[in-house]
Coordinates of C-alpha atoms and ligand atoms in Angstrom, one line a residue:
M1 CA 0.0 0.0 0.0
S2 CA 1.3 3.4 -0.8
Q3 CA -0.1 4.8 2.5
N4 CA 1.5 3.7 5.8
F5 CA -1.3 1.6 7.1
K6 CA -0.9 -0.4 10.3
R7 CA -0.7 -4.1 10.1
D8 CA -4.3 -4.7 11.2
T9 CA -5.5 -2.6 8.3
I10 CA -3.2 -4.4 5.8
C11 CA -4.6 -7.7 7.0
V12 CA -8.1 -6.6 6.1
Q13 CA -7.5 -4.5 3.0
G14 CA -4.0 -5.1 1.7
G15 CA -3.2 -6.7 -1.6
W16 CA -6.4 -6.5 -3.7
K17 CA -7.3 -2.9 -4.7
P18 CA -10.5 -2.9 -6.7
K19 CA -11.1 -0.1 -9.1
K20 CA -14.5 1.4 -10.1
G21 CA -17.1 -1.3 -10.6
E22 CA -14.7 -4.2 -9.7
P23 CA -15.5 -6.9 -7.1
R24 CA -15.0 -5.7 -3.5
V25 CA -13.8 -9.2 -2.6
L26 CA -10.7 -10.7 -4.2
P27 CA -11.9 -12.8 -7.1
I28 CA -10.5 -16.3 -7.9
Y29 CA -8.9 -16.1 -11.3
Q30 CA -9.5 -19.8 -12.0
S31 CA -7.8 -19.7 -15.4
T32 CA -4.5 -21.3 -16.5
T33 CA -4.0 -18.8 -19.2
F34 CA -4.6 -15.2 -20.3
K35 CA -5.5 -13.7 -23.7
Y36 CA -3.5 -11.3 -25.9
D37 CA -4.3 -9.6 -29.2
T38 CA -1.1 -10.2 -31.1
S39 CA 1.7 -12.7 -31.1
E40 CA 4.1 -9.8 -30.7
Q41 CA 2.5 -8.8 -27.3
M42 CA 2.9 -12.4 -26.0
G43 CA 6.4 -12.6 -27.2
R44 CA 7.4 -9.6 -25.2
L45 CA 6.2 -11.3 -22.0
F46 CA 8.4 -14.2 -22.7
D47 CA 11.4 -11.9 -23.0
L48 CA 10.5 -10.2 -19.7
E49 CA 10.2 -6.9 -21.7
D50 CA 6.6 -6.4 -20.7
E51 CA 4.8 -7.3 -17.4
G52 CA 1.6 -9.3 -17.7
Y53 CA 0.0 -12.7 -17.0
F54 CA 0.3 -15.5 -19.5
Y55 CA 0.3 -18.8 -17.6
T56 CA -0.7 -19.5 -14.0
R57 CA 2.4 -21.6 -13.3
L58 CA 4.4 -18.3 -13.4
Q59 CA 1.8 -15.7 -12.2
N60 CA -1.9 -15.4 -11.5
P61 CA -3.7 -12.2 -10.4
T62 CA -5.3 -13.9 -7.3
N63 CA -2.0 -15.2 -6.1
D64 CA -0.3 -11.9 -6.8
A65 CA -2.8 -10.0 -4.7
V66 CA -2.3 -12.3 -1.7
A67 CA 1.5 -12.2 -2.2
A68 CA 1.3 -8.4 -2.2
K69 CA -0.6 -8.4 1.1
I70 CA 2.0 -10.6 2.7
A71 CA 4.8 -8.5 1.4
E72 CA 3.1 -5.4 2.8
L73 CA 2.6 -7.1 6.2
E74 CA 6.3 -8.1 6.3
G75 CA 7.5 -4.7 5.0
G76 CA 9.1 -6.3 2.0
V77 CA 9.3 -5.3 -1.6
A78 CA 7.8 -8.4 -3.2
A79 CA 6.6 -11.9 -2.5
M80 CA 5.8 -15.1 -4.2
L81 CA 3.3 -17.8 -3.2
T82 CA 4.3 -21.5 -3.3
S83 CA 2.3 -24.7 -3.1
S84 CA 3.6 -25.4 0.4
G85 CA 6.0 -24.2 3.1
Q86 CA 8.4 -26.9 2.1
A87 CA 8.5 -25.5 -1.5
A88 CA 9.0 -22.0 -0.1
N89 CA 12.1 -23.1 1.9
F90 CA 13.5 -25.2 -1.0
Y91 CA 13.0 -22.3 -3.5
A92 CA 14.4 -19.7 -1.1
A93 CA 17.6 -21.7 -0.9
F94 CA 17.8 -23.0 -4.5
N95 CA 17.3 -19.5 -5.9
I96 CA 20.8 -18.7 -4.6
C97 CA 22.5 -22.1 -4.0
E98 CA 23.7 -24.7 -6.5
A99 CA 25.9 -27.8 -6.5
G100 CA 29.0 -26.9 -4.5
S101 CA 27.2 -24.4 -2.3
H102 CA 27.0 -24.5 1.5
I103 CA 24.3 -23.4 3.9
V104 CA 24.6 -22.6 7.6
S105 CA 21.3 -23.4 9.5
A106 CA 20.1 -23.4 13.0
S107 CA 19.6 -27.0 14.1
T108 CA 16.3 -26.3 15.9
I109 CA 14.1 -26.1 12.9
Y110 CA 11.0 -27.8 11.6
G111 CA 11.6 -31.5 11.0
G112 CA 10.7 -31.3 7.3
T113 CA 13.2 -28.5 6.8
F114 CA 15.8 -30.4 8.7
N115 CA 15.3 -33.4 6.3
L116 CA 15.3 -31.1 3.3
F117 CA 18.6 -29.4 4.2
G118 CA 20.3 -32.5 5.7
V119 CA 19.3 -35.2 3.2
T120 CA 17.7 -34.0 0.0
M121 CA 19.8 -30.8 -0.6
K122 CA 22.9 -33.0 0.0
K123 CA 21.8 -35.1 -3.0
L124 CA 21.9 -31.9 -5.1
G125 CA 25.5 -31.2 -3.9
I126 CA 24.4 -28.5 -1.5
D127 CA 26.0 -29.0 1.9
V128 CA 24.7 -27.8 5.3
T129 CA 26.2 -27.2 8.7
F130 CA 23.7 -27.1 11.6
V131 CA 24.5 -24.8 14.5
D132 CA 23.2 -24.1 18.0
Q133 CA 21.4 -20.8 17.5
D134 CA 21.9 -19.9 21.2
A135 CA 25.7 -20.4 20.9
P136 CA 27.9 -17.2 21.0
A137 CA 28.4 -15.5 17.6
E138 CA 32.2 -16.5 17.6
E139 CA 31.2 -20.1 17.9
I140 CA 28.6 -20.0 15.1
A141 CA 31.0 -18.0 12.8
K142 CA 33.2 -21.1 12.7
A143 CA 30.6 -22.9 10.6
F144 CA 30.9 -20.5 7.6
R145 CA 33.0 -21.5 4.6
P146 CA 34.1 -19.6 1.5
N147 CA 31.2 -21.4 -0.4
T148 CA 28.5 -20.5 2.2
R149 CA 25.5 -18.9 0.5
M150 CA 23.0 -18.3 3.2
L151 CA 22.2 -18.4 6.9
F152 CA 18.9 -19.9 7.9
A153 CA 16.8 -20.0 11.1
E154 CA 13.2 -19.8 12.4
T155 CA 11.9 -16.8 14.4
I156 CA 10.3 -19.2 16.8
S157 CA 11.5 -22.7 16.3
N158 CA 9.0 -25.5 15.6
P159 CA 8.5 -27.5 17.9
S160 CA 11.0 -26.4 20.6
V161 CA 9.7 -22.7 20.6
Q162 CA 13.1 -21.1 21.0
V163 CA 13.3 -17.5 20.0
L164 CA 16.0 -16.5 17.5
D165 CA 18.3 -13.6 18.2
I166 CA 17.7 -12.1 14.8
E167 CA 20.2 -9.2 15.1
K168 CA 23.0 -11.6 16.1
F169 CA 22.2 -13.8 13.1
A170 CA 21.8 -10.9 10.6
K171 CA 25.2 -9.6 11.7
L172 CA 26.8 -13.0 11.3
A173 CA 25.3 -13.5 7.8
H174 CA 26.3 -10.0 6.6
E175 CA 29.9 -10.3 8.0
H176 CA 30.2 -13.4 5.7
G177 CA 28.6 -11.7 2.7
V178 CA 25.4 -13.8 2.6
P179 CA 21.7 -13.2 3.3
L180 CA 19.8 -14.2 6.4
V181 CA 16.8 -16.2 5.5
V182 CA 14.2 -16.5 8.3
D183 CA 11.2 -18.8 8.5
N184 CA 8.6 -16.5 10.2
T185 CA 5.8 -19.1 10.3
F186 CA 5.1 -19.2 14.1
A187 CA 5.5 -15.5 14.9
T188 CA 3.8 -14.2 11.7
P189 CA 4.3 -10.6 10.7
I190 CA 1.7 -9.6 13.3
N191 CA 4.1 -10.4 16.1
C192 CA 7.5 -10.0 14.4
R193 CA 8.8 -8.5 11.2
P194 CA 12.3 -10.0 10.8
F195 CA 13.3 -7.4 8.2
E196 CA 13.2 -4.7 10.9
F197 CA 16.1 -6.6 12.6
G198 CA 18.2 -7.2 9.5
A199 CA 16.8 -10.4 7.9
D200 CA 17.0 -10.3 4.1
I201 CA 14.5 -13.0 3.1
V202 CA 11.5 -14.3 5.0
V203 CA 9.7 -17.6 4.3
H204 CA 6.4 -18.9 5.5
S205 CA 4.4 -22.0 5.7
T206 CA 1.1 -20.2 5.1
T207 CA -0.6 -23.5 6.1
K208 CA -0.3 -22.5 9.7
Y209 CA -1.6 -19.2 11.3
M210 CA -1.9 -17.3 8.0
D211 CA -4.5 -19.7 6.7
G212 CA -5.5 -20.4 10.3
H213 CA -8.4 -22.7 9.6
A214 CA -6.5 -25.8 8.4
T215 CA -7.9 -25.7 4.9
S216 CA -5.0 -25.1 2.6
V217 CA -1.4 -26.1 2.4
G218 CA 0.7 -23.2 1.1
G219 CA 3.9 -21.2 1.4
C220 CA 5.4 -17.8 0.7
I221 CA 8.8 -16.2 0.1
V222 CA 9.2 -12.5 0.8
D223 CA 12.2 -10.3 -0.2
S224 CA 13.2 -7.3 1.8
G225 CA 15.0 -6.0 -1.3
N226 CA 17.9 -5.0 1.0
F227 CA 20.6 -7.6 0.2
D228 CA 23.1 -6.2 -2.3
W229 CA 23.8 -9.1 -4.6
M230 CA 26.1 -7.1 -6.8
A231 CA 28.3 -6.4 -3.8
H232 CA 28.9 -10.1 -3.6
K233 CA 28.9 -10.8 -7.3
D234 CA 31.0 -13.9 -7.2
K235 CA 28.9 -15.6 -4.6
F236 CA 25.6 -15.2 -6.5
P237 CA 26.2 -15.8 -10.2
G238 CA 22.6 -16.8 -10.7
L239 CA 21.6 -13.2 -9.9
T240 CA 24.7 -11.3 -11.1
T241 CA 25.6 -13.0 -14.4
P242 CA 23.5 -13.5 -17.6
D243 CA 20.7 -16.1 -17.6
P244 CA 21.0 -18.0 -20.8
S245 CA 17.3 -19.1 -20.5
Y246 CA 16.3 -15.4 -20.9
H247 CA 18.6 -14.2 -23.7
G248 CA 21.3 -13.3 -21.1
I249 CA 19.4 -10.9 -18.8
I250 CA 21.1 -10.2 -15.5
Y251 CA 18.5 -10.1 -12.7
A252 CA 20.3 -7.9 -10.3
E253 CA 20.8 -5.3 -13.0
K254 CA 17.5 -5.4 -14.7
F255 CA 15.2 -5.8 -11.7
G256 CA 17.2 -4.1 -8.9
K257 CA 15.4 -4.6 -5.5
G258 CA 13.0 -7.1 -7.2
A259 CA 15.8 -9.3 -8.5
Y260 CA 15.5 -12.2 -6.1
I261 CA 11.7 -12.7 -6.3
T262 CA 11.8 -12.1 -10.1
K263 CA 14.4 -14.8 -10.6
A264 CA 12.5 -17.1 -8.2
T265 CA 9.3 -16.6 -10.2
V266 CA 10.4 -16.6 -13.8
Q267 CA 13.2 -19.1 -13.5
I268 CA 12.8 -21.4 -10.5
M269 CA 9.0 -21.5 -10.5
R270 CA 8.9 -21.8 -14.3
D271 CA 11.2 -24.8 -14.2
L272 CA 10.0 -26.5 -11.0
G273 CA 6.4 -25.5 -10.9
S274 CA 5.2 -25.7 -7.2
I275 CA 2.7 -22.9 -7.6
Q276 CA -0.2 -22.4 -5.2
S277 CA -3.6 -22.8 -6.7
P278 CA -5.7 -19.6 -7.0
Q279 CA -8.4 -21.4 -5.1
N280 CA -6.0 -22.0 -2.1
A281 CA -4.7 -18.4 -2.4
F282 CA -8.3 -17.2 -2.1
L283 CA -8.8 -19.2 1.1
L284 CA -5.4 -18.0 2.4
N285 CA -6.6 -14.5 1.9
L286 CA -9.7 -15.1 4.0
G287 CA -7.4 -16.3 6.8
L288 CA -5.2 -13.3 6.5
E289 CA -8.2 -11.0 6.9
T290 CA -8.5 -12.0 10.6
L291 CA -4.8 -12.9 11.3
H292 CA -4.3 -10.0 13.6
L293 CA -7.4 -10.9 15.7
R294 CA -6.6 -14.6 15.9
M295 CA -2.9 -14.1 16.8
Q296 CA -3.8 -12.0 19.8
R297 CA -6.3 -14.6 21.0
H298 CA -3.8 -17.5 20.4
C299 CA -1.2 -15.7 22.5
E300 CA -3.6 -14.8 25.3
N301 CA -4.9 -18.3 25.5
A302 CA -1.4 -19.9 25.3
L303 CA -0.1 -17.7 28.1
K304 CA -3.0 -18.9 30.3
V305 CA -2.4 -22.5 29.4
A306 CA 1.4 -22.2 29.9
K307 CA 0.9 -20.7 33.4
Y308 CA -1.5 -23.5 34.3
L309 CA 1.0 -26.1 33.2
E310 CA 3.8 -24.4 35.0
A311 CA 1.9 -24.5 38.3
N312 CA 0.9 -28.2 37.9
D313 CA 3.1 -30.7 39.7
M314 CA 2.5 -33.5 37.2
V315 CA 4.3 -31.3 34.6
A316 CA 8.1 -31.9 34.4
W317 CA 8.9 -28.8 32.3
V318 CA 7.2 -26.2 30.1
E319 CA 8.7 -24.1 27.4
Y320 CA 6.8 -21.0 26.2
P321 CA 8.7 -17.9 25.4
G322 CA 5.9 -15.7 26.9
L323 CA 6.6 -17.2 30.4
E324 CA 9.0 -15.2 32.5
S325 CA 10.7 -18.5 33.5
S326 CA 11.6 -19.2 29.8
K327 CA 15.2 -18.8 29.0
H328 CA 14.0 -17.0 25.8
Y329 CA 11.8 -14.6 27.6
A330 CA 14.2 -11.6 27.2
L331 CA 14.6 -12.3 23.5
A332 CA 10.8 -12.7 23.1
Q333 CA 10.3 -9.3 24.9
K334 CA 12.8 -7.7 22.5
Y335 CA 11.5 -9.1 19.2
M336 CA 7.9 -9.8 20.0
P337 CA 6.7 -7.6 22.8
N338 CA 3.0 -8.1 21.8
G339 CA 3.1 -11.9 22.0
T340 CA 4.9 -14.8 20.4
C341 CA 2.6 -17.6 19.2
G342 CA 0.1 -20.2 20.4
V343 CA 2.5 -23.1 20.6
I344 CA 3.7 -24.5 23.9
S345 CA 6.0 -27.5 24.4
F346 CA 6.1 -29.4 27.6
G347 CA 6.8 -32.8 29.2
L348 CA 5.2 -34.8 32.0
K349 CA 6.9 -36.4 34.9
G350 CA 7.2 -40.0 34.0
G351 CA 8.5 -39.3 30.5
R352 CA 7.5 -40.4 27.1
D353 CA 4.9 -43.1 27.9
I354 CA 2.9 -40.9 30.2
S355 CA 3.0 -38.0 27.8
I356 CA 1.5 -40.3 25.1
K357 CA -1.2 -41.6 27.5
F358 CA -2.1 -38.0 28.4
M359 CA -2.5 -37.0 24.8
D360 CA -4.8 -40.0 24.2
N361 CA -7.1 -38.8 26.9
L362 CA -7.6 -35.3 25.6
K363 CA -11.1 -34.7 24.2
L364 CA -11.2 -31.0 23.0
A365 CA -7.6 -31.0 21.8
A366 CA -7.2 -33.3 18.8
I367 CA -4.1 -35.4 17.9
V368 CA -3.4 -34.1 14.4
T369 CA -0.4 -33.6 12.2
H370 CA -0.9 -29.9 12.2
V371 CA -0.1 -26.8 14.3
A372 CA -1.2 -23.2 14.5
D373 CA -4.9 -23.9 13.8
A374 CA -7.9 -22.2 15.2
R375 CA -8.7 -25.5 16.9
T376 CA -6.5 -26.7 19.7
S377 CA -4.2 -29.5 18.4
V378 CA -1.6 -31.7 20.0
L379 CA 1.3 -33.8 18.6
H380 CA 4.2 -35.9 19.9
P381 CA 7.0 -34.9 17.6
A382 CA 9.3 -37.8 18.5
S383 CA 6.6 -40.3 17.4
H384 CA 5.2 -38.2 14.5
T385 CA 6.8 -35.3 12.6
H386 CA 10.3 -36.1 13.8
R387 CA 10.0 -39.9 13.7
Q388 CA 12.7 -40.3 11.1
L389 CA 15.3 -38.6 13.2
T390 CA 17.8 -40.5 15.4
D391 CA 17.9 -39.9 19.1
E392 CA 21.0 -37.7 18.6
Q393 CA 19.3 -35.7 15.8
L394 CA 16.2 -35.3 18.0
I395 CA 18.3 -33.6 20.7
E396 CA 20.0 -31.5 18.1
A397 CA 16.6 -30.4 16.8
G398 CA 15.6 -29.5 20.3
V399 CA 13.0 -32.3 20.5
R400 CA 13.2 -34.1 23.8
P401 CA 11.6 -37.6 23.6
D402 CA 8.9 -36.6 26.0
L403 CA 8.1 -33.3 24.3
I404 CA 4.4 -32.6 23.7
R405 CA 3.7 -29.9 21.1
F406 CA 0.5 -28.2 22.3
S407 CA -1.0 -25.8 19.8
V408 CA -3.4 -23.6 21.7
G409 CA -6.4 -22.6 19.6
I410 CA -8.8 -19.7 19.9
E411 CA -11.5 -21.5 21.9
D412 CA -12.3 -20.4 25.4
A413 CA -9.1 -20.8 27.5
D414 CA -11.1 -22.2 30.4
D415 CA -12.4 -25.1 28.3
I416 CA -8.8 -25.8 27.0
I417 CA -7.5 -25.9 30.5
A418 CA -10.4 -28.1 31.7
D419 CA -9.6 -30.6 29.0
I420 CA -5.9 -30.7 30.1
E421 CA -7.0 -31.1 33.7
Q422 CA -9.3 -34.1 33.0
A423 CA -6.6 -35.8 30.8
L424 CA -4.0 -35.3 33.5
A425 CA -6.4 -36.8 36.1
A426 CA -6.9 -39.8 33.8
V427 CA -3.2 -40.7 33.8
K428 CA -2.5 -39.9 37.5
Ligands
LIG501 C1 4.9 -26.6 8.7 C2 6.1 -25.8 8.6 C3 6.9 -25.9 7.4 C4 6.5 -26.7 6.2 O1 5.3 -26.1 5.7 P1 4.3 -27.0 4.8 O2 3.3 -25.9 4.4 O3 3.7 -28.1 5.7 O4 5.0 -27.6 3.6 C5 8.1 -25.1 7.4 N1 8.5 -24.4 8.4 C6 7.8 -24.4 9.6 C7 8.3 -23.5 10.7 C8 6.6 -25.1 9.7 O5 5.9 -25.0 10.9

């Protein structure tokens, strides 16, 4: 938006800007293709000489309106929707990495991203070093190599809910001439805008709070436009040298601050094709319209539930960055003073077995492979999302074997607590 609207206003009215007589609500452009009058007009699109839609694998007006809203919310220059959060993370990396490149990543990240970086990217010849994000900067700096191309971490890690020191990470990345890529799925731009603290690229699994209703898998990549690719020309040849698949255009020269997202769209998305469907983008937009209201309620409820758990003597430990007892409380206050997220991790005395029995006794909270939904959800990462990891990798990823990931919804907090109470009583 040209005006400086607040985040709540952007949630409701950002992105789609109807002109006279156009639909007030974002339409679903359910069309693979777009019509032109002359062959010449279409040809110019393929040469990136004109802007315009021609095929939905590259761009679609519904998707673009939603991407623009997310870019506005994050304070970025441009964004691209993807079919999933996994696709967003992969594209964000693959847009600047190639065989022979190296990534430094926090080890406490989503299980799927841990596999993507640690197993699948390796098959493409892209190496990764996982680091402890809470370690001193001098320690983390040792992981960088001459071929390192990005630093990666999550604002609030899934599922261990550790808060990232974004400024420490941005400084480390920039000292080594690479961008900081931050997965902002759990905090959402309502609670934290990583660009304000030096991050260069933000990625999202929009499947979570942004959609908010568990209807649509999706992802998004947002560019701050701040990283100077040309200043590190040799590291990022994909952006700073001619692209033979577009008659030799140089993205960083031709598109300036839009270079990264333009390349991700017209080259990576063109060739790999994990586009979000316009139908899902429409549903995502409905979620975004209430994101600010839901995040506030998720955080209020989660703090009540976390305090209840902390005071219960059947509970061995609780991690919620909104609790004063959390070792990440100070970072949470600095980066997310209005709230963190609705996810709590905790363990019960008696360990893994009793944690599982407790989950089986919950009635309102459902066991689902999902998180950050309006409905309260629960999962045991060591048995579910992180099942493929060895015990050693589990610890590295911040997943204790007894960890219960409790995603507090926007129901009445008293009902959520009563559900926990009866499930605890059942396993006593
Ligand atoms: C869920 C999640 C992903 C993966 O997103 P999908 O939409 O499931 O592909 C990536 N990062 C984080 C932090 C997540 O929670």
